[in-house]
Amino acid sequence: MKSSKLLVTMAASLVVAFASQAADSASISGKAMFDGTAPKQKKIKTDADPKCAEMHADSPLLAEEVVVNGNGTLKNVFVYIKSGLEGKSFEPPKTPVELDQSGCHYIPHVFGMMAKQPLKIKNADDTLHNIHAMPSKSKEFNVGQPNQGMETIRTFAEPEVMVHFKCDVHPWMSAYVGVLNHPFYSVSGEDGTFTIKGLPAGEYEVAAWHEKYGEQTQKIKVGDGEAKTVDFKFSAKSE
């Protein structure tokens, strides 16, 4: 009798352990494809600031508005769960997301964060920068950083896709952040891929946003522990 109860208890424990491992373990991955002839990245003139020009004397600063990778994919596409998480709440991380000003441009160019999560803005350059964020759903801010090594912490109170950053000192500087009420987002990199992990099982609307080619959406259903693939294709014709 005791051995039977032990076996039942062990079996129940295994079920609970398996369920805890499977819960919130779905993932969505894919590529941001580009259709058509890849436009050349424009060289940015930085002569307005001698220090910026000096930083790029040997290698010109290139615009990041459209970056087509060598494998025909598109960089800097913000991919996120647009709907399907209603009724769920997620605690914003205390660890800050970082936005750096290095070489007189923003790094990264496109990124994501949660509402109320700290944003650490850094100035790695020995020249004046100002960070002008222009949200429509949170308080706008414009912060000057005249000295190298300066850091500023800010937050966005409300979700918004997307929030634009610019520098009023250097008009070519531009960046975008997707502010969400959940942590399920990704940005396509130099191979054009993206991955969103740790999703609860469910049906979702997945959106892919690009600053020049707009936003696309697709619907997808994932189960516990399931990995699904969804690709997006952008074209210069969609301008």
PDB file of C-alpha atoms in Angstrom:
ATOM      1  CA  MET A   1       0.000   0.000   0.000  1.00  0.00           C
ATOM      2  CA  LYS A   2       2.772   2.390   0.959  1.00  0.00           C
ATOM      3  CA  SER A   3       4.607   1.701  -2.293  1.00  0.00           C
ATOM      4  CA  SER A   4       1.452   2.418  -4.302  1.00  0.00           C
ATOM      5  CA  LYS A   5       0.946   5.758  -2.541  1.00  0.00           C
ATOM      6  CA  LEU A   6       4.597   6.586  -3.163  1.00  0.00           C
ATOM      7  CA  LEU A   7       4.225   5.853  -6.860  1.00  0.00           C
ATOM      8  CA  VAL A   8       1.097   8.043  -7.070  1.00  0.00           C
ATOM      9  CA  THR A   9       2.875  10.871  -5.261  1.00  0.00           C
ATOM     10  CA  MET A  10       5.892  10.616  -7.568  1.00  0.00           C
ATOM     11  CA  ALA A  11       3.671  10.574 -10.640  1.00  0.00           C
ATOM     12  CA  ALA A  12       1.791  13.657  -9.416  1.00  0.00           C
ATOM     13  CA  SER A  13       5.085  15.427  -8.773  1.00  0.00           C
ATOM     14  CA  LEU A  14       6.264  14.634 -12.273  1.00  0.00           C
ATOM     15  CA  VAL A  15       3.039  16.024 -13.755  1.00  0.00           C
ATOM     16  CA  VAL A  16       3.411  19.245 -11.760  1.00  0.00           C
ATOM     17  CA  ALA A  17       7.089  19.550 -12.727  1.00  0.00           C
ATOM     18  CA  PHE A  18       6.302  18.968 -16.404  1.00  0.00           C
ATOM     19  CA  ALA A  19       3.459  21.503 -16.319  1.00  0.00           C
ATOM     20  CA  SER A  20       5.665  24.146 -14.710  1.00  0.00           C
ATOM     21  CA  GLN A  21       8.344  23.574 -17.353  1.00  0.00           C
ATOM     22  CA  ALA A  22       5.833  23.716 -20.207  1.00  0.00           C
ATOM     23  CA  ALA A  23       3.967  26.807 -19.016  1.00  0.00           C
ATOM     24  CA  ASP A  24       5.096  30.074 -20.622  1.00  0.00           C
ATOM     25  CA  SER A  25       7.566  28.175 -22.781  1.00  0.00           C
ATOM     26  CA  ALA A  26       6.225  28.788 -26.287  1.00  0.00           C
ATOM     27  CA  SER A  27       8.311  30.727 -28.780  1.00  0.00           C
ATOM     28  CA  ILE A  28       7.897  32.507 -32.096  1.00  0.00           C
ATOM     29  CA  SER A  29      10.803  33.111 -34.452  1.00  0.00           C
ATOM     30  CA  GLY A  30      11.315  34.099 -38.049  1.00  0.00           C
ATOM     31  CA  LYS A  31      12.909  36.475 -40.506  1.00  0.00           C
ATOM     32  CA  ALA A  32      12.211  39.973 -41.799  1.00  0.00           C
ATOM     33  CA  MET A  33      12.700  39.507 -45.539  1.00  0.00           C
ATOM     34  CA  PHE A  34      13.297  42.279 -48.072  1.00  0.00           C
ATOM     35  CA  ASP A  35      11.830  42.086 -51.567  1.00  0.00           C
ATOM     36  CA  GLY A  36      13.477  44.074 -54.328  1.00  0.00           C
ATOM     37  CA  THR A  37      16.760  45.832 -54.975  1.00  0.00           C
ATOM     38  CA  ALA A  38      18.467  46.825 -51.754  1.00  0.00           C
ATOM     39  CA  PRO A  39      18.962  50.590 -51.504  1.00  0.00           C
ATOM     40  CA  LYS A  40      22.463  51.782 -50.670  1.00  0.00           C
ATOM     41  CA  GLN A  41      22.974  53.223 -47.213  1.00  0.00           C
ATOM     42  CA  LYS A  42      23.458  56.962 -47.432  1.00  0.00           C
ATOM     43  CA  LYS A  43      26.610  58.563 -46.098  1.00  0.00           C
ATOM     44  CA  ILE A  44      25.856  61.153 -43.436  1.00  0.00           C
ATOM     45  CA  LYS A  45      27.717  64.463 -43.420  1.00  0.00           C
ATOM     46  CA  THR A  46      28.933  65.190 -39.913  1.00  0.00           C
ATOM     47  CA  ASP A  47      30.875  68.381 -40.701  1.00  0.00           C
ATOM     48  CA  ALA A  48      28.528  70.462 -38.542  1.00  0.00           C
ATOM     49  CA  ASP A  49      30.361  69.136 -35.486  1.00  0.00           C
ATOM     50  CA  PRO A  50      34.160  68.884 -35.923  1.00  0.00           C
ATOM     51  CA  LYS A  51      34.376  66.246 -33.195  1.00  0.00           C
ATOM     52  CA  CYS A  52      31.814  64.065 -34.955  1.00  0.00           C
ATOM     53  CA  ALA A  53      33.635  64.569 -38.267  1.00  0.00           C
ATOM     54  CA  GLU A  54      36.905  63.534 -36.622  1.00  0.00           C
ATOM     55  CA  MET A  55      35.333  60.306 -35.337  1.00  0.00           C
ATOM     56  CA  HIS A  56      34.347  59.390 -38.896  1.00  0.00           C
ATOM     57  CA  ALA A  57      37.388  60.617 -40.781  1.00  0.00           C
ATOM     58  CA  ASP A  58      38.284  57.079 -41.911  1.00  0.00           C
ATOM     59  CA  SER A  59      34.878  55.391 -41.905  1.00  0.00           C
ATOM     60  CA  PRO A  60      31.784  57.418 -42.837  1.00  0.00           C
ATOM     61  CA  LEU A  61      28.663  57.330 -40.708  1.00  0.00           C
ATOM     62  CA  LEU A  62      25.882  55.514 -42.574  1.00  0.00           C
ATOM     63  CA  ALA A  63      22.149  56.150 -42.287  1.00  0.00           C
ATOM     64  CA  GLU A  64      20.221  53.315 -40.625  1.00  0.00           C
ATOM     65  CA  GLU A  65      16.783  54.107 -41.998  1.00  0.00           C
ATOM     66  CA  VAL A  66      16.948  51.096 -44.330  1.00  0.00           C
ATOM     67  CA  VAL A  67      19.595  48.422 -43.769  1.00  0.00           C
ATOM     68  CA  VAL A  68      19.336  45.354 -46.001  1.00  0.00           C
ATOM     69  CA  ASN A  69      21.600  42.535 -44.870  1.00  0.00           C
ATOM     70  CA  GLY A  70      23.774  40.487 -47.203  1.00  0.00           C
ATOM     71  CA  ASN A  71      21.315  37.578 -47.063  1.00  0.00           C
ATOM     72  CA  GLY A  72      18.404  39.701 -48.317  1.00  0.00           C
ATOM     73  CA  THR A  73      16.853  40.343 -44.919  1.00  0.00           C
ATOM     74  CA  LEU A  74      15.964  43.611 -43.261  1.00  0.00           C
ATOM     75  CA  LYS A  75      17.630  44.895 -40.097  1.00  0.00           C
ATOM     76  CA  ASN A  76      15.979  47.009 -37.374  1.00  0.00           C
ATOM     77  CA  VAL A  77      12.476  45.563 -37.661  1.00  0.00           C
ATOM     78  CA  PHE A  78      10.652  45.687 -34.324  1.00  0.00           C
ATOM     79  CA  VAL A  79       8.586  42.511 -33.859  1.00  0.00           C
ATOM     80  CA  TYR A  80       6.153  42.264 -30.969  1.00  0.00           C
ATOM     81  CA  ILE A  81       2.954  40.681 -29.693  1.00  0.00           C
ATOM     82  CA  LYS A  82       0.248  43.175 -30.595  1.00  0.00           C
ATOM     83  CA  SER A  83      -2.731  41.316 -29.152  1.00  0.00           C
ATOM     84  CA  GLY A  84      -3.524  38.087 -27.344  1.00  0.00           C
ATOM     85  CA  LEU A  85      -2.162  38.943 -23.900  1.00  0.00           C
ATOM     86  CA  GLU A  86      -5.227  40.826 -22.680  1.00  0.00           C
ATOM     87  CA  GLY A  87      -6.010  40.139 -19.031  1.00  0.00           C
ATOM     88  CA  LYS A  88      -2.419  39.241 -18.209  1.00  0.00           C
ATOM     89  CA  SER A  89      -0.068  41.543 -16.305  1.00  0.00           C
ATOM     90  CA  PHE A  90       3.719  41.617 -16.291  1.00  0.00           C
ATOM     91  CA  GLU A  91       6.062  43.340 -13.855  1.00  0.00           C
ATOM     92  CA  PRO A  92       8.471  45.739 -15.584  1.00  0.00           C
ATOM     93  CA  PRO A  93      12.139  44.807 -15.068  1.00  0.00           C
ATOM     94  CA  LYS A  94      14.206  46.897 -12.669  1.00  0.00           C
ATOM     95  CA  THR A  95      17.264  46.430 -14.870  1.00  0.00           C
ATOM     96  CA  PRO A  96      17.497  49.409 -17.219  1.00  0.00           C
ATOM     97  CA  VAL A  97      17.561  49.264 -20.985  1.00  0.00           C
ATOM     98  CA  GLU A  98      20.529  51.252 -22.344  1.00  0.00           C
ATOM     99  CA  LEU A  99      20.607  53.797 -25.157  1.00  0.00           C
ATOM    100  CA  ASP A 100      24.125  54.982 -25.953  1.00  0.00           C
ATOM    101  CA  GLN A 101      25.351  57.959 -27.954  1.00  0.00           C
ATOM    102  CA  SER A 102      28.587  56.790 -29.496  1.00  0.00           C
ATOM    103  CA  GLY A 103      30.247  58.062 -32.649  1.00  0.00           C
ATOM    104  CA  CYS A 104      27.526  60.692 -32.905  1.00  0.00           C
ATOM    105  CA  HIS A 105      24.725  58.214 -33.455  1.00  0.00           C
ATOM    106  CA  TYR A 106      22.334  56.264 -31.251  1.00  0.00           C
ATOM    107  CA  ILE A 107      23.073  52.653 -30.353  1.00  0.00           C
ATOM    108  CA  PRO A 108      20.831  50.741 -30.791  1.00  0.00           C
ATOM    109  CA  HIS A 109      18.844  52.337 -33.578  1.00  0.00           C
ATOM    110  CA  VAL A 110      15.681  50.339 -32.766  1.00  0.00           C
ATOM    111  CA  PHE A 111      14.971  48.652 -29.439  1.00  0.00           C
ATOM    112  CA  GLY A 112      12.201  47.682 -27.042  1.00  0.00           C
ATOM    113  CA  MET A 113      11.371  48.067 -23.373  1.00  0.00           C
ATOM    114  CA  MET A 114       8.445  47.924 -20.978  1.00  0.00           C
ATOM    115  CA  ALA A 115       6.475  50.885 -19.670  1.00  0.00           C
ATOM    116  CA  LYS A 116       7.866  51.998 -16.291  1.00  0.00           C
ATOM    117  CA  GLN A 117      11.144  50.167 -16.941  1.00  0.00           C
ATOM    118  CA  PRO A 118      14.221  52.394 -16.468  1.00  0.00           C
ATOM    119  CA  LEU A 119      15.945  53.697 -19.582  1.00  0.00           C
ATOM    120  CA  LYS A 120      19.607  54.570 -19.073  1.00  0.00           C
ATOM    121  CA  ILE A 121      20.835  57.095 -21.639  1.00  0.00           C
ATOM    122  CA  LYS A 122      24.611  57.436 -21.924  1.00  0.00           C
ATOM    123  CA  ASN A 123      26.968  59.809 -23.710  1.00  0.00           C
ATOM    124  CA  ALA A 124      30.155  58.058 -24.817  1.00  0.00           C
ATOM    125  CA  ASP A 125      31.269  61.022 -26.969  1.00  0.00           C
ATOM    126  CA  ASP A 126      33.405  63.998 -26.058  1.00  0.00           C
ATOM    127  CA  THR A 127      30.819  66.392 -27.444  1.00  0.00           C
ATOM    128  CA  LEU A 128      27.402  67.787 -26.546  1.00  0.00           C
ATOM    129  CA  HIS A 129      24.357  65.620 -27.179  1.00  0.00           C
ATOM    130  CA  ASN A 130      20.762  66.109 -26.230  1.00  0.00           C
ATOM    131  CA  ILE A 131      18.171  63.367 -26.090  1.00  0.00           C
ATOM    132  CA  HIS A 132      14.768  64.530 -27.264  1.00  0.00           C
ATOM    133  CA  ALA A 133      12.122  61.814 -26.842  1.00  0.00           C
ATOM    134  CA  MET A 134       8.743  62.547 -28.388  1.00  0.00           C
ATOM    135  CA  PRO A 135       6.093  60.158 -27.058  1.00  0.00           C
ATOM    136  CA  SER A 136       2.420  61.009 -27.432  1.00  0.00           C
ATOM    137  CA  LYS A 137       1.191  58.900 -24.488  1.00  0.00           C
ATOM    138  CA  SER A 138       3.910  59.683 -21.921  1.00  0.00           C
ATOM    139  CA  LYS A 139       5.678  62.854 -20.856  1.00  0.00           C
ATOM    140  CA  GLU A 140       8.045  64.255 -23.478  1.00  0.00           C
ATOM    141  CA  PHE A 141      11.601  64.889 -22.351  1.00  0.00           C
ATOM    142  CA  ASN A 142      14.628  66.720 -23.728  1.00  0.00           C
ATOM    143  CA  VAL A 143      17.848  66.171 -21.787  1.00  0.00           C
ATOM    144  CA  GLY A 144      21.245  67.704 -22.484  1.00  0.00           C
ATOM    145  CA  GLN A 145      24.443  65.743 -21.900  1.00  0.00           C
ATOM    146  CA  PRO A 146      27.383  68.105 -22.518  1.00  0.00           C
ATOM    147  CA  ASN A 147      30.065  65.871 -20.997  1.00  0.00           C
ATOM    148  CA  GLN A 148      31.465  62.498 -21.950  1.00  0.00           C
ATOM    149  CA  GLY A 149      30.403  59.752 -19.560  1.00  0.00           C
ATOM    150  CA  MET A 150      27.147  61.384 -18.476  1.00  0.00           C
ATOM    151  CA  GLU A 151      24.178  59.141 -17.743  1.00  0.00           C
ATOM    152  CA  THR A 152      20.477  59.951 -17.402  1.00  0.00           C
ATOM    153  CA  ILE A 153      17.605  57.728 -16.265  1.00  0.00           C
ATOM    154  CA  ARG A 154      14.113  58.191 -17.660  1.00  0.00           C
ATOM    155  CA  THR A 155      10.938  56.085 -17.980  1.00  0.00           C
ATOM    156  CA  PHE A 156       7.840  55.989 -20.164  1.00  0.00           C
ATOM    157  CA  ALA A 157       4.591  55.782 -18.227  1.00  0.00           C
ATOM    158  CA  GLU A 158       2.441  54.248 -20.974  1.00  0.00           C
ATOM    159  CA  PRO A 159       2.883  51.706 -23.785  1.00  0.00           C
ATOM    160  CA  GLU A 160       3.456  53.166 -27.240  1.00  0.00           C
ATOM    161  CA  VAL A 161       4.734  51.782 -30.552  1.00  0.00           C
ATOM    162  CA  MET A 162       6.880  53.586 -31.539  1.00  0.00           C
ATOM    163  CA  VAL A 163       8.562  56.487 -29.670  1.00  0.00           C
ATOM    164  CA  HIS A 164      11.020  58.567 -31.683  1.00  0.00           C
ATOM    165  CA  PHE A 165      14.280  59.993 -30.322  1.00  0.00           C
ATOM    166  CA  LYS A 166      16.225  62.770 -31.976  1.00  0.00           C
ATOM    167  CA  CYS A 167      19.153  65.011 -31.131  1.00  0.00           C
ATOM    168  CA  ASP A 168      18.514  68.727 -31.633  1.00  0.00           C
ATOM    169  CA  VAL A 169      22.287  69.308 -31.840  1.00  0.00           C
ATOM    170  CA  HIS A 170      22.937  66.683 -34.526  1.00  0.00           C
ATOM    171  CA  PRO A 171      19.862  66.422 -36.802  1.00  0.00           C
ATOM    172  CA  TRP A 172      20.974  63.135 -38.359  1.00  0.00           C
ATOM    173  CA  MET A 173      20.734  61.286 -35.035  1.00  0.00           C
ATOM    174  CA  SER A 174      17.575  59.193 -34.757  1.00  0.00           C
ATOM    175  CA  ALA A 175      16.352  56.152 -32.823  1.00  0.00           C
ATOM    176  CA  TYR A 176      13.063  54.393 -32.048  1.00  0.00           C
ATOM    177  CA  VAL A 177      11.808  52.427 -29.051  1.00  0.00           C
ATOM    178  CA  GLY A 178       8.769  50.213 -28.786  1.00  0.00           C
ATOM    179  CA  VAL A 179       7.275  50.635 -25.301  1.00  0.00           C
ATOM    180  CA  LEU A 180       5.045  47.735 -24.266  1.00  0.00           C
ATOM    181  CA  ASN A 181       3.120  46.482 -21.236  1.00  0.00           C
ATOM    182  CA  HIS A 182       4.714  43.041 -21.671  1.00  0.00           C
ATOM    183  CA  PRO A 183       8.210  41.677 -22.423  1.00  0.00           C
ATOM    184  CA  PHE A 184       7.434  39.838 -25.662  1.00  0.00           C
ATOM    185  CA  TYR A 185       9.309  41.633 -28.422  1.00  0.00           C
ATOM    186  CA  SER A 186      12.439  41.318 -30.544  1.00  0.00           C
ATOM    187  CA  VAL A 187      14.409  43.291 -33.152  1.00  0.00           C
ATOM    188  CA  SER A 188      15.798  41.784 -36.342  1.00  0.00           C
ATOM    189  CA  GLY A 189      19.581  41.902 -36.433  1.00  0.00           C
ATOM    190  CA  GLU A 190      22.342  41.508 -38.996  1.00  0.00           C
ATOM    191  CA  ASP A 191      20.956  38.172 -40.163  1.00  0.00           C
ATOM    192  CA  GLY A 192      17.371  39.452 -40.228  1.00  0.00           C
ATOM    193  CA  THR A 193      16.120  36.971 -37.650  1.00  0.00           C
ATOM    194  CA  PHE A 194      14.047  37.529 -34.534  1.00  0.00           C
ATOM    195  CA  THR A 195      12.898  35.341 -31.633  1.00  0.00           C
ATOM    196  CA  ILE A 196      10.262  35.898 -28.960  1.00  0.00           C
ATOM    197  CA  LYS A 197      10.577  33.427 -26.085  1.00  0.00           C
ATOM    198  CA  GLY A 198       8.715  32.548 -22.903  1.00  0.00           C
ATOM    199  CA  LEU A 199       5.204  33.032 -24.272  1.00  0.00           C
ATOM    200  CA  PRO A 200       2.144  31.517 -22.611  1.00  0.00           C
ATOM    201  CA  ALA A 201       0.198  29.200 -24.882  1.00  0.00           C
ATOM    202  CA  GLY A 202      -2.394  31.125 -26.859  1.00  0.00           C
ATOM    203  CA  GLU A 203      -3.498  32.831 -30.053  1.00  0.00           C
ATOM    204  CA  TYR A 204      -1.609  35.995 -30.920  1.00  0.00           C
ATOM    205  CA  GLU A 205      -1.414  38.803 -33.396  1.00  0.00           C
ATOM    206  CA  VAL A 206       2.269  39.323 -34.165  1.00  0.00           C
ATOM    207  CA  ALA A 207       3.293  42.702 -35.593  1.00  0.00           C
ATOM    208  CA  ALA A 208       6.470  43.699 -37.416  1.00  0.00           C
ATOM    209  CA  TRP A 209       7.231  47.445 -37.629  1.00  0.00           C
ATOM    210  CA  HIS A 210       9.777  49.203 -39.814  1.00  0.00           C
ATOM    211  CA  GLU A 211      10.332  52.947 -39.766  1.00  0.00           C
ATOM    212  CA  LYS A 212      10.113  53.334 -43.563  1.00  0.00           C
ATOM    213  CA  TYR A 213       7.959  50.403 -44.690  1.00  0.00           C
ATOM    214  CA  GLY A 214       5.310  50.481 -41.979  1.00  0.00           C
ATOM    215  CA  GLU A 215       3.720  47.677 -39.977  1.00  0.00           C
ATOM    216  CA  GLN A 216       2.506  44.212 -40.903  1.00  0.00           C
ATOM    217  CA  THR A 217       0.615  41.702 -38.768  1.00  0.00           C
ATOM    218  CA  GLN A 218       0.021  37.968 -38.789  1.00  0.00           C
ATOM    219  CA  LYS A 219      -2.006  35.697 -36.514  1.00  0.00           C
ATOM    220  CA  ILE A 220      -0.514  32.589 -34.978  1.00  0.00           C
ATOM    221  CA  LYS A 221      -1.417  29.977 -32.379  1.00  0.00           C
ATOM    222  CA  VAL A 222       1.170  28.316 -30.123  1.00  0.00           C
ATOM    223  CA  GLY A 223       0.861  25.633 -27.488  1.00  0.00           C
ATOM    224  CA  ASP A 224       2.876  24.993 -24.344  1.00  0.00           C
ATOM    225  CA  GLY A 225       6.493  24.374 -25.261  1.00  0.00           C
ATOM    226  CA  GLU A 226       5.749  24.816 -28.951  1.00  0.00           C
ATOM    227  CA  ALA A 227       8.028  26.737 -31.334  1.00  0.00           C
ATOM    228  CA  LYS A 228       6.372  28.355 -34.345  1.00  0.00           C
ATOM    229  CA  THR A 229       7.862  30.248 -37.279  1.00  0.00           C
ATOM    230  CA  VAL A 230       6.451  33.348 -38.921  1.00  0.00           C
ATOM    231  CA  ASP A 231       8.216  35.418 -41.590  1.00  0.00           C
ATOM    232  CA  PHE A 232       7.511  38.952 -42.755  1.00  0.00           C
ATOM    233  CA  LYS A 233       8.342  40.384 -46.162  1.00  0.00           C
ATOM    234  CA  PHE A 234       8.899  44.088 -46.724  1.00  0.00           C
ATOM    235  CA  SER A 235       9.228  45.782 -50.075  1.00  0.00           C
ATOM    236  CA  ALA A 236      10.272  49.180 -51.326  1.00  0.00           C
ATOM    237  CA  LYS A 237       6.936  49.171 -53.151  1.00  0.00           C
ATOM    238  CA  SER A 238       5.168  49.496 -49.780  1.00  0.00           C
ATOM    239  CA  GLU A 239       6.558  53.002 -49.179  1.00  0.00           C
TER     240      GLU A 239
END
